[in-house]
Coordinates of N, CA, C and O in Angstrom, one line a residue:
M29 N 91.7 81.7 91.2 CA 92.5 80.6 91.1 C 92.7 79.4 92.0 O 92.7 80.1 93.5
H30 N 92.7 78.2 92.1 CA 92.5 77.7 93.0 C 93.7 77.3 93.7 O 94.9 77.2 93.6
P31 N 93.3 77.1 95.3 CA 94.4 77.7 96.5 C 95.3 76.4 96.4 O 96.3 76.8 96.9
D32 N 94.6 74.8 95.9 CA 95.1 73.8 96.0 C 96.2 73.1 94.5 O 97.0 72.7 94.9
N33 N 95.4 73.6 93.6 CA 95.6 72.7 92.6 C 95.6 74.6 91.6 O 94.7 74.1 90.8
P34 N 96.3 75.2 91.2 CA 96.5 76.4 90.1 C 96.4 75.6 89.3 O 97.2 75.1 89.0
Q35 N 95.5 76.4 88.3 CA 94.9 76.3 86.7 C 96.6 76.5 85.7 O 96.8 77.8 86.1
R36 N 97.1 75.7 85.4 CA 98.1 75.8 84.6 C 98.1 77.0 83.7 O 98.9 77.8 82.9
R37 N 96.4 77.0 83.0 CA 96.5 78.1 81.9 C 96.5 79.3 82.6 O 97.2 80.4 81.7
S38 N 95.9 79.5 83.6 CA 96.1 81.1 84.1 C 97.5 81.3 85.1 O 97.7 82.5 84.5
I39 N 98.2 80.2 85.0 CA 99.6 80.6 86.0 C 100.1 81.0 84.5 O 101.3 81.9 84.8
G40 N 100.0 80.5 82.9 CA 100.8 81.0 82.0 C 99.9 82.1 81.5 O 101.2 83.0 81.0
Q41 N 99.2 82.5 81.7 CA 98.5 83.9 81.4 C 99.4 85.1 82.8 O 99.6 86.0 81.6
V42 N 99.3 84.5 83.4 CA 100.1 85.8 84.4 C 101.5 85.7 83.9 O 102.2 87.0 84.1
V43 N 102.2 84.8 83.8 CA 103.7 84.7 83.6 C 103.5 85.5 81.8 O 105.0 86.6 82.1
A44 N 102.9 85.0 81.4 CA 102.9 86.3 80.1 C 103.0 87.7 80.0 O 103.5 88.1 79.7
L45 N 102.0 88.0 80.7 CA 102.0 89.4 81.8 C 102.9 89.8 82.2 O 103.4 91.1 82.2
L46 N 103.4 89.1 83.4 CA 104.6 89.7 83.7 C 106.1 90.1 83.0 O 106.9 91.1 82.6
R47 N 106.1 89.0 81.6 CA 107.3 89.1 81.2 C 107.3 90.1 80.0 O 108.1 90.5 79.3
D48 N 106.0 90.5 79.9 CA 105.2 91.7 79.1 C 105.8 93.0 79.6 O 104.8 93.6 79.2
G49 N 106.0 93.2 80.9 CA 106.3 93.8 81.5 C 104.9 94.4 82.6 O 105.1 95.8 83.5
G50 N 104.3 93.5 82.8 CA 103.6 93.7 83.7 C 103.5 94.1 85.1 O 104.6 93.3 85.9
L51 N 102.5 94.2 85.8 CA 102.7 94.6 87.3 C 101.4 94.2 87.6 O 100.5 93.7 87.2
I52 N 101.6 93.3 89.1 CA 100.7 92.0 89.6 C 100.1 92.2 91.0 O 101.2 92.5 91.7
A53 N 99.0 92.4 91.8 CA 98.8 91.9 93.1 C 98.7 90.5 93.1 O 97.7 89.8 92.8
Y54 N 99.5 89.7 94.3 CA 99.3 88.3 94.2 C 99.5 87.8 95.8 O 99.6 88.8 96.5
P55 N 98.9 86.6 96.3 CA 98.7 86.4 97.8 C 100.2 85.6 97.9 O 100.5 85.0 97.1
T56 N 100.5 85.7 98.9 CA 101.6 85.1 99.7 C 101.1 84.6 101.0 O 99.9 85.0 101.5
D57 N 102.1 83.9 101.7 CA 101.5 83.1 103.1 C 101.6 84.3 104.2 O 101.3 83.9 105.4
S58 N 102.3 85.7 104.0 CA 102.0 86.4 104.9 C 101.2 87.3 104.3 O 100.2 87.6 104.9
C59 N 100.9 87.9 103.4 CA 99.9 89.2 102.8 C 99.9 89.0 101.4 O 100.9 88.7 100.9
F60 N 99.3 89.9 100.8 CA 99.2 90.4 99.2 C 100.5 91.3 99.0 O 101.0 91.6 99.9
A61 N 101.2 90.8 97.8 CA 102.4 91.6 97.6 C 101.8 92.0 96.1 O 101.2 91.9 95.3
L62 N 103.0 93.2 95.7 CA 103.0 93.7 94.4 C 104.2 93.2 94.2 O 105.2 92.7 94.3
G63 N 103.8 92.7 92.6 CA 105.4 91.9 91.9 C 105.8 92.6 90.6 O 104.5 92.3 89.9
C64 N 106.6 92.4 90.1 CA 106.8 92.4 88.4 C 108.3 91.5 88.5 O 108.9 91.4 89.4
L65 N 108.8 91.8 87.3 CA 110.0 91.0 87.5 C 111.5 92.3 87.5 O 110.7 93.3 87.4
A66 N 112.3 91.5 88.3 CA 113.3 92.3 88.5 C 114.0 93.7 87.6 O 114.5 94.4 88.0
G67 N 113.8 93.0 86.7 CA 114.5 93.9 85.4 C 113.3 95.1 84.6 O 113.6 95.9 84.1
N68 N 112.0 95.3 85.4 CA 111.2 96.2 84.8 C 111.2 97.1 85.7 O 110.3 97.3 86.6
K69 N 112.4 98.2 85.4 CA 112.1 99.3 85.9 C 110.7 100.5 86.3 O 110.7 101.0 87.3
D70 N 110.2 100.2 85.4 CA 109.1 100.5 85.2 C 107.8 100.3 86.3 O 106.9 101.0 86.8
G71 N 108.3 98.7 86.4 CA 107.1 98.4 87.0 C 107.9 98.4 88.4 O 106.6 98.8 89.7
M72 N 108.7 98.6 88.7 CA 109.3 98.8 90.4 C 109.0 100.5 90.4 O 108.6 100.6 91.9
E73 N 108.8 101.4 89.5 CA 108.6 102.5 89.9 C 107.2 102.9 89.6 O 106.3 103.5 90.6
R74 N 106.1 101.7 89.1 CA 104.6 102.0 89.6 C 104.5 101.5 90.9 O 103.5 102.1 91.8
I75 N 105.3 100.5 91.5 CA 105.1 100.0 92.8 C 105.5 100.9 93.6 O 105.0 101.7 95.3
R76 N 106.3 102.1 93.8 CA 107.1 103.0 94.1 C 106.0 104.1 94.8 O 105.2 104.5 95.3
Q77 N 105.2 104.3 93.4 CA 103.8 105.1 93.1 C 102.5 104.7 94.1 O 101.8 105.6 94.7
I78 N 102.2 103.3 93.9 CA 101.3 103.2 94.4 C 101.4 103.1 95.9 O 100.4 103.1 96.9
R79 N 102.3 102.4 96.6 CA 102.9 102.5 97.7 C 103.3 104.4 98.4 O 103.8 103.4 99.7
Q80 N 103.7 105.1 97.6 CA 104.3 106.3 97.8 C 105.5 106.2 98.4 O 105.5 106.5 99.8
L81 N 106.4 105.0 98.1 CA 107.8 105.0 98.6 C 109.1 106.0 98.1 O 108.9 106.4 97.2
D82 N 109.7 106.3 98.8 CA 111.4 106.6 98.5 C 111.7 105.7 98.2 O 112.0 104.6 97.8
D83 N 112.8 106.4 97.5 CA 114.5 105.5 96.7 C 114.7 105.2 97.8 O 115.7 103.7 97.7
R84 N 114.6 105.1 99.6 CA 115.2 104.6 100.3 C 114.7 102.9 100.4 O 115.3 102.1 101.4
H85 N 113.5 102.8 100.2 CA 112.6 101.3 100.5 C 113.3 100.9 99.6 O 113.8 100.2 98.9
H86 N 113.9 99.3 100.3 CA 114.0 98.1 100.1 C 113.1 96.8 99.6 O 111.9 96.7 100.2
F87 N 113.3 96.4 98.3 CA 112.3 95.6 97.5 C 112.7 94.1 98.2 O 114.2 93.8 98.5
T88 N 112.0 93.2 97.9 CA 112.2 91.7 98.1 C 111.8 90.9 96.7 O 111.3 91.4 96.1
L89 N 113.4 90.1 96.7 CA 113.4 89.1 95.6 C 112.9 88.0 96.1 O 113.2 86.9 96.8
M90 N 111.4 87.2 95.5 CA 110.8 86.1 96.2 C 111.1 85.3 95.0 O 111.0 85.2 93.5
C91 N 111.4 83.9 95.6 CA 112.4 83.3 95.2 C 111.3 81.9 95.0 O 110.6 81.4 96.4
H92 N 111.2 80.8 94.1 CA 111.0 79.4 94.1 C 111.5 78.7 95.0 O 110.6 78.0 95.6
D93 N 113.1 78.6 95.3 CA 113.9 77.6 96.0 C 114.7 77.9 96.1 O 115.3 79.1 95.6
F94 N 115.7 77.3 96.8 CA 117.0 77.4 97.7 C 118.2 77.8 96.2 O 119.0 78.7 96.3
A95 N 117.4 77.2 95.0 CA 118.8 77.2 93.8 C 118.9 78.7 93.5 O 119.9 78.9 93.1
Q96 N 117.6 78.9 93.6 CA 117.1 80.6 92.4 C 117.8 81.6 93.4 O 118.5 82.3 93.2
L97 N 117.5 81.5 95.3 CA 117.9 82.3 96.3 C 119.4 82.0 96.3 O 120.0 83.2 96.3
G98 N 120.2 81.2 96.2 CA 121.6 80.9 95.9 C 122.2 81.7 95.0 O 123.6 82.0 95.0
Q99 N 121.5 81.9 94.1 CA 122.5 82.8 92.7 C 122.4 84.1 93.1 O 122.8 85.2 92.5
L100 N 121.2 84.8 93.8 CA 121.3 86.2 94.9 C 122.2 86.7 95.5 O 122.0 88.1 95.5
V101 N 122.0 85.6 96.6 CA 123.0 86.4 97.4 C 124.2 85.1 98.0 O 124.2 83.7 97.9
Y102 N 125.0 85.6 99.2 CA 126.1 84.6 99.5 C 125.7 84.1 100.7 O 125.2 84.8 101.5
L103 N 125.6 83.0 100.9 CA 125.3 82.2 102.1 C 126.7 81.3 102.8 O 127.2 80.3 102.1
S104 N 126.9 81.4 104.0 CA 128.2 81.0 104.6 C 127.0 79.0 104.8 O 126.2 79.4 105.0
N105 N 127.7 78.6 105.4 CA 127.3 77.2 106.0 C 126.5 77.6 106.9 O 125.4 76.9 107.2
T106 N 126.6 78.3 107.8 CA 125.9 78.5 109.3 C 124.6 79.2 108.7 O 123.7 78.9 109.2
V107 N 124.5 80.2 108.0 CA 123.5 80.6 107.4 C 122.9 80.1 106.4 O 121.2 79.8 106.9
F108 N 123.6 79.2 105.8 CA 122.7 78.2 104.6 C 121.9 77.3 105.7 O 120.4 77.3 105.5
R109 N 122.4 76.9 106.8 CA 121.5 75.7 107.4 C 120.3 76.3 108.4 O 119.2 76.2 108.2
A110 N 120.6 77.9 108.6 CA 119.4 78.6 109.2 C 118.5 78.9 108.7 O 117.5 78.7 109.0
I111 N 118.9 79.6 107.6 CA 117.5 79.1 106.5 C 116.7 78.4 105.9 O 115.6 78.0 105.9
K112 N 117.8 77.6 105.5 CA 117.0 76.3 105.0 C 116.0 76.1 106.0 O 114.8 75.1 105.7
A113 N 116.2 75.7 107.8 CA 115.4 75.0 108.4 C 114.3 75.5 108.6 O 112.9 75.4 109.0
A114 N 114.3 77.0 108.1 CA 113.0 77.6 108.2 C 112.1 78.1 107.1 O 111.3 79.0 106.8
T115 N 112.6 77.7 105.6 CA 111.8 78.0 104.5 C 111.7 76.6 103.8 O 112.0 75.5 104.1
P116 N 110.2 76.5 102.9 CA 109.7 77.8 102.7 C 109.1 78.2 104.0 O 108.2 77.6 105.4
G117 N 108.4 79.8 103.7 CA 107.7 80.2 105.4 C 108.0 81.6 105.1 O 108.3 82.3 104.5
S118 N 107.0 82.2 105.9 CA 107.1 83.9 106.1 C 108.0 84.9 106.8 O 108.1 85.2 107.7
Y119 N 109.2 84.5 106.0 CA 110.6 85.3 106.7 C 111.0 86.1 105.5 O 111.2 85.4 103.9
T120 N 111.7 86.8 105.3 CA 112.6 87.9 104.9 C 113.8 87.7 105.4 O 113.9 88.4 106.3
F121 N 115.1 87.4 104.4 CA 116.0 87.3 104.9 C 116.9 88.5 104.1 O 117.0 88.6 103.0
I122 N 117.8 89.2 104.6 CA 118.4 90.5 104.5 C 120.2 89.7 104.3 O 120.6 89.4 105.6
L123 N 120.3 89.8 103.2 CA 121.5 89.1 102.8 C 122.7 89.8 102.2 O 121.9 90.6 100.7
P124 N 124.6 89.4 101.8 CA 125.1 90.4 100.8 C 124.5 89.6 99.7 O 124.6 88.4 99.4
A125 N 124.0 90.3 98.5 CA 124.1 90.5 97.4 C 125.3 89.7 96.2 O 126.3 90.3 96.3
T126 N 124.7 88.8 95.2 CA 125.6 88.6 94.3 C 125.4 89.4 93.2 O 124.9 90.4 93.1
K127 N 126.2 89.3 92.2 CA 126.5 90.3 91.1 C 125.4 90.1 90.0 O 125.0 91.1 89.2
E128 N 124.5 89.1 90.4 CA 123.2 88.8 89.7 C 121.9 89.8 90.1 O 121.1 89.9 89.3
V129 N 122.6 90.4 91.0 CA 121.0 91.5 91.5 C 121.3 92.4 91.0 O 122.2 93.3 91.1
P130 N 120.6 93.3 89.9 CA 120.2 94.6 89.9 C 121.1 95.5 91.1 O 120.6 95.7 91.7
R131 N 121.7 96.9 90.5 CA 122.6 97.6 91.5 C 121.2 98.3 92.2 O 121.3 98.5 93.3
R132 N 120.2 98.7 91.6 CA 119.4 99.4 91.9 C 118.7 98.9 92.9 O 117.8 99.6 93.5
L133 N 118.7 97.3 92.9 CA 117.9 97.0 93.8 C 118.8 96.4 95.5 O 118.0 95.9 96.2
L134 N 119.7 97.3 95.4 CA 120.8 96.6 96.6 C 120.5 97.9 97.6 O 120.0 99.2 97.6
N135 N 120.8 97.7 98.5 CA 120.9 98.7 99.9 C 122.2 99.5 99.4 O 123.3 98.8 99.7
V136 N 122.5 100.9 99.0 CA 123.4 101.0 98.7 C 124.9 101.3 99.5 O 125.7 100.4 99.0
R137 N 124.5 101.2 101.0 CA 125.4 101.1 101.9 C 126.2 100.1 102.4 O 127.5 99.5 102.2
K138 N 125.3 98.8 102.1 CA 125.6 97.7 102.5 C 125.8 96.4 101.3 O 126.1 95.1 102.0
K139 N 125.3 97.2 100.8 CA 125.6 96.0 99.4 C 124.8 94.8 99.3 O 124.8 93.7 99.7
T140 N 123.3 94.8 100.3 CA 122.3 93.6 100.5 C 121.4 93.7 100.0 O 120.7 94.7 99.2
V141 N 120.6 92.6 99.9 CA 118.9 92.4 99.1 C 118.2 91.4 100.0 O 118.7 90.7 100.8
G142 N 116.7 91.6 100.4 CA 116.0 91.0 101.0 C 115.6 90.1 100.3 O 115.4 90.4 98.5
V143 N 115.2 88.6 100.5 CA 115.0 87.5 99.6 C 114.0 86.7 100.3 O 114.2 86.7 101.5
R144 N 113.4 86.0 99.9 CA 112.4 84.8 100.6 C 112.0 84.0 99.5 O 111.8 84.2 98.2
I145 N 111.4 82.9 100.1 CA 111.0 81.3 99.4 C 109.7 81.4 100.5 O 109.4 81.2 101.5
P146 N 108.5 81.7 99.7 CA 107.0 81.6 100.3 C 106.2 80.4 100.4 O 106.9 79.4 100.1
D147 N 105.6 80.2 101.4 CA 105.0 78.8 102.0 C 103.3 79.2 101.2 O 102.5 79.2 102.0
H148 N 103.3 79.2 100.1 CA 102.3 79.3 99.6 C 102.0 78.7 97.7 O 103.0 79.0 97.3
V149 N 100.9 77.8 97.6 CA 100.8 77.0 96.8 C 101.3 77.5 95.2 O 101.9 77.5 94.2
V150 N 100.4 78.9 95.2 CA 100.1 79.6 94.3 C 101.4 80.1 93.7 O 101.4 80.4 92.8
T151 N 101.7 80.8 94.6 CA 103.0 81.8 94.6 C 104.0 80.9 93.9 O 104.8 81.4 93.1
R152 N 104.4 80.1 94.7 CA 105.7 79.2 94.6 C 105.0 78.1 92.8 O 105.9 78.3 92.4
T153 N 104.0 78.3 92.7 CA 103.5 77.6 91.1 C 104.1 78.5 89.8 O 104.4 78.5 89.0
L154 N 103.5 80.0 90.3 CA 103.9 81.0 89.4 C 105.2 81.1 89.2 O 106.0 81.3 88.3
L155 N 106.1 81.3 90.8 CA 107.6 81.2 90.8 C 108.3 80.2 89.4 O 109.4 80.7 89.0
E156 N 107.9 78.9 89.9 CA 108.5 77.7 89.3 C 108.2 77.9 87.7 O 109.3 77.5 86.7
E157 N 107.0 78.1 87.2 CA 106.8 78.8 85.8 C 107.5 79.9 85.3 O 107.6 79.8 84.1
L158 N 107.7 80.5 86.0 CA 108.3 82.4 85.6 C 110.2 81.6 85.2 O 110.5 82.3 84.6
G159 N 110.2 80.8 86.3 CA 111.9 80.7 85.8 C 112.6 81.9 86.7 O 114.1 81.9 86.4
E160 N 112.3 82.7 87.2 CA 112.9 83.7 88.2 C 112.4 84.6 88.9 O 111.4 84.5 89.1
P161 N 113.0 85.2 89.5 CA 112.4 86.0 91.2 C 111.6 87.1 90.9 O 111.7 87.7 89.3
L162 N 111.0 87.3 91.6 CA 109.8 88.1 91.2 C 109.8 89.5 91.8 O 110.4 89.2 93.5
L163 N 110.1 90.8 91.7 CA 110.5 91.7 92.5 C 109.1 92.0 93.2 O 108.0 92.6 92.8
S164 N 109.9 92.3 94.7 CA 107.9 92.2 95.6 C 108.1 93.5 96.5 O 109.1 93.6 96.9
S165 N 106.5 93.8 96.5 CA 106.6 94.8 97.8 C 105.3 94.1 98.6 O 104.4 94.6 97.7
T166 N 105.0 94.5 100.0 CA 104.1 94.3 100.7 C 102.7 95.4 100.1 O 103.1 96.3 100.0
L167 N 101.9 94.6 99.7 CA 100.9 95.7 99.4 C 100.1 95.7 100.6 O 98.7 95.9 101.3
L168 N 100.8 97.5 101.0 CA 99.9 98.4 102.5 C 100.2 99.6 101.3 O 101.2 100.2 101.0
L169 N 98.8 100.2 101.7 CA 98.8 101.1 101.0 C 99.1 102.6 101.9 O 98.9 102.1 103.1
P170 N 99.3 103.8 101.4 CA 99.9 104.8 102.0 C 98.8 105.3 103.2 O 97.8 105.3 103.1
G171 N 99.1 105.7 104.5 CA 98.0 105.9 105.8 C 97.6 104.5 106.3 O 96.8 104.9 106.9
E172 N 97.5 103.3 105.4 CA 97.3 102.5 106.3 C 98.0 101.5 107.1 O 99.1 101.2 106.6
D173 N 97.2 101.1 108.1 CA 98.4 100.3 109.2 C 98.1 98.9 108.8 O 99.2 98.5 109.4
D174 N 97.4 98.2 108.3 CA 97.4 96.8 107.9 C 97.4 96.6 106.2 O 97.1 97.2 105.5
P175 N 98.1 95.5 105.8 CA 98.5 95.4 104.7 C 97.0 94.7 103.6 O 96.1 94.1 104.7
M176 N 96.8 94.9 102.9 CA 95.6 94.5 102.0 C 95.7 92.9 102.1 O 96.7 92.5 101.7
T177 N 94.4 92.1 102.5 CA 94.3 90.5 101.9 C 93.1 89.9 101.3 O 92.9 89.0 101.1
Q178 N 92.4 90.6 100.6 CA 91.4 90.3 100.3 C 91.3 90.9 98.7 O 91.3 92.0 98.2
G179 N 91.6 89.4 97.7 CA 91.3 90.1 96.5 C 90.7 90.9 95.7 O 90.8 91.9 95.0
W180 N 89.4 90.5 96.0 CA 88.3 91.7 95.3 C 88.1 92.8 95.7 O 88.0 93.9 95.1
E181 N 88.8 93.3 97.2 CA 88.8 94.4 97.8 C 90.3 95.4 96.7 O 90.3 96.3 96.5
I182 N 91.1 94.2 96.7 CA 92.4 95.1 95.9 C 92.0 95.0 94.2 O 92.3 95.8 93.5
K183 N 91.0 94.5 94.0 CA 90.7 94.8 92.3 C 89.7 95.7 92.4 O 89.9 96.8 91.3
E184 N 89.0 96.1 93.3 CA 88.1 97.2 93.4 C 88.8 98.4 93.6 O 88.8 99.6 92.9
R185 N 90.0 98.5 94.4 CA 90.6 99.5 94.6 C 91.8 100.0 93.8 O 92.1 101.3 93.6
L186 N 92.3 98.9 93.2 CA 93.7 99.1 92.5 C 93.9 98.4 90.7 O 94.6 98.4 90.5
D187 N 92.5 98.5 90.5 CA 92.5 97.9 89.1 C 93.0 98.8 88.2 O 93.2 98.3 87.2
H188 N 92.8 100.4 88.4 CA 93.4 100.9 87.2 C 94.8 101.1 87.6 O 95.4 101.4 86.5
L189 N 95.1 100.2 88.3 CA 96.9 100.6 88.7 C 97.8 99.2 88.3 O 98.8 99.6 88.7
V190 N 97.4 98.1 88.3 CA 97.7 97.0 88.4 C 97.5 96.1 86.8 O 96.2 96.3 86.8
D191 N 98.1 95.4 86.4 CA 97.8 94.9 85.4 C 96.8 93.0 85.6 O 96.0 93.0 84.7
A192 N 96.9 92.7 86.8 CA 96.4 91.7 86.9 C 96.4 91.6 88.7 O 97.1 92.1 89.3
V193 N 95.0 90.8 89.2 CA 95.1 90.3 91.1 C 94.7 89.2 90.5 O 93.7 88.8 90.1
I194 N 95.7 88.4 91.3 CA 95.7 87.0 91.4 C 94.3 86.9 92.5 O 95.3 87.0 93.9
D195 N 94.1 85.9 92.8 CA 92.7 85.7 94.1 C 92.5 84.1 94.2 O 92.1 83.3 93.1
S196 N 93.2 83.9 94.9 CA 92.9 82.2 95.4 C 92.5 82.0 96.8 O 92.8 81.1 97.1
G197 N 91.9 83.0 97.3 CA 90.9 83.0 98.3 C 92.0 83.0 99.9 O 91.6 83.9 100.6
D198 N 93.0 82.1 99.6 CA 93.4 82.1 101.1 C 94.8 83.0 100.9 O 95.4 82.9 100.2
C199 N 95.3 83.2 101.9 CA 96.5 84.4 102.2 C 96.3 84.9 103.7 O 95.3 85.1 104.3
G200 N 97.8 84.9 103.4 CA 97.9 85.4 105.3 C 97.9 87.1 105.6 O 97.2 87.6 104.6
T201 N 97.9 87.2 106.8 CA 97.0 88.8 106.8 C 98.4 89.4 107.7 O 98.1 90.8 108.4
E202 N 99.4 89.0 107.7 CA 100.3 89.6 108.4 C 102.1 89.5 107.5 O 101.9 88.9 107.0
P203 N 102.7 90.7 107.5 CA 103.9 91.0 106.8 C 104.9 89.9 107.2 O 104.5 89.3 108.8
T204 N 105.9 89.7 106.6 CA 107.1 88.7 107.2 C 107.7 89.3 108.3 O 107.8 90.3 108.6
T205 N 108.3 88.1 108.9 CA 109.3 88.5 109.9 C 110.6 88.4 109.2 O 111.0 87.7 108.3
V206 N 111.4 90.0 109.3 CA 112.4 90.1 108.4 C 114.0 89.7 109.6 O 113.8 90.2 110.5
V207 N 114.5 89.2 108.9 CA 115.9 88.8 109.7 C 116.9 89.1 108.8 O 117.5 88.7 107.6
D208 N 117.9 90.1 109.4 CA 119.4 90.4 109.1 C 120.4 89.5 109.1 O 121.0 89.6 110.3
F209 N 121.0 89.2 107.8 CA 122.3 88.1 108.1 C 123.4 88.7 107.5 O 124.4 88.1 107.3
S210 N 122.9 89.8 107.3 CA 124.2 90.6 106.5 C 125.6 90.4 107.2 O 126.8 91.3 107.2
N211 N 125.5 90.8 108.9 CA 126.5 90.7 109.7 C 127.3 89.9 110.5 O 126.9 89.5 111.4
D212 N 128.1 88.9 109.8 CA 129.0 88.1 110.5 C 128.3 87.0 110.9 O 128.5 86.5 112.1
D213 N 127.2 86.3 110.2 CA 126.6 85.2 110.0 C 125.6 85.5 111.6 O 124.9 84.2 112.1
E214 N 125.6 86.6 112.4 CA 124.7 86.4 113.6 C 123.5 87.8 113.2 O 123.1 88.5 112.5
P215 N 122.1 86.7 113.4 CA 120.8 87.4 112.8 C 120.3 88.1 113.9 O 120.9 88.1 114.8
V216 N 120.0 89.1 113.4 CA 119.4 90.4 113.6 C 117.9 90.3 113.3 O 117.5 90.7 112.1
I217 N 116.7 90.7 114.3 CA 115.6 90.2 113.7 C 114.9 92.2 113.8 O 115.1 93.0 114.6
I218 N 114.9 92.9 112.2 CA 114.2 93.6 111.9 C 113.1 94.1 112.3 O 112.7 95.0 112.8
R219 N 112.3 93.0 112.0 CA 111.0 93.0 112.7 C 110.1 91.6 112.3 O 110.2 90.7 111.8
K220 N 109.6 91.7 113.8 CA 108.9 90.7 114.1 C 107.2 90.4 113.2 O 106.7 91.3 113.5
G221 N 107.1 89.7 112.5 CA 105.8 89.0 111.9 C 105.2 87.8 111.6 O 105.0 87.1 112.7
A222 N 104.8 87.4 110.8 CA 104.4 85.5 110.7 C 104.9 84.8 110.9 O 104.6 83.8 111.2
G223 N 106.5 84.8 110.3 CA 107.2 83.9 110.8 C 107.5 84.0 112.5 O 107.8 84.6 113.2
D224 N 107.7 82.8 112.9 CA 108.1 82.5 114.3 C 109.8 83.1 114.2 O 110.6 82.5 113.8
P225 N 109.3 84.4 115.5 CA 111.4 84.6 115.4 C 112.1 83.8 116.0 O 113.2 83.9 116.6
A226 N 111.5 83.1 117.0 CA 112.5 82.1 117.9 C 113.5 81.7 117.7 O 114.7 81.5 118.2
P227 N 113.6 80.9 116.5 CA 114.7 80.2 115.9 C 115.8 81.3 115.7 O 117.2 80.6 115.5
F228 N 116.0 82.7 115.4 CA 116.7 83.2 115.3 C 116.9 84.2 116.4 O 117.5 85.6 116.5
E229 N 116.9 84.0 117.5 CA 116.6 84.7 118.5 C 117.6 84.3 119.3 O 118.1 83.3 119.7

């Protein structure tokens, strides 16, 4: 798929596949991710199996814009300004979830969820066309230290496990920086990654 001007027909095919219960591997500004619709329990289980994750793993909801993100999480004015200044970008933010988020996606104890707005043309176009968030997890295979970053390699290794691989050539190579805002508006950096942590330190 063209990295700067993704073909609408191809995007439409991926959206149809997702709405039909599909699971995709797709590029982001941090690295490749596995994604399905938030309501797709089977897709979520397939991600768990591919990555060999337990029930404690936290998924991320990939959003197209702030309007979408704002439906999923509670934001104080302070947190809104901090996140607005850093998005779109390679950050995952952990925030208190609204009732729009399915219970199975929440941190049971804290009632939080991870959200992000990626800075990647193909992914943003896909999310815009889809009109809803994409349940996602970094494409990091069991026993490996680095996420997968090459579309052809992902197709070669996971072709029998995913329904489509979006290859637009350009992709990040490092997971997101994770910032937890769930405790009184004070940012806590959980993981330093592709996003510059300085604004939250």
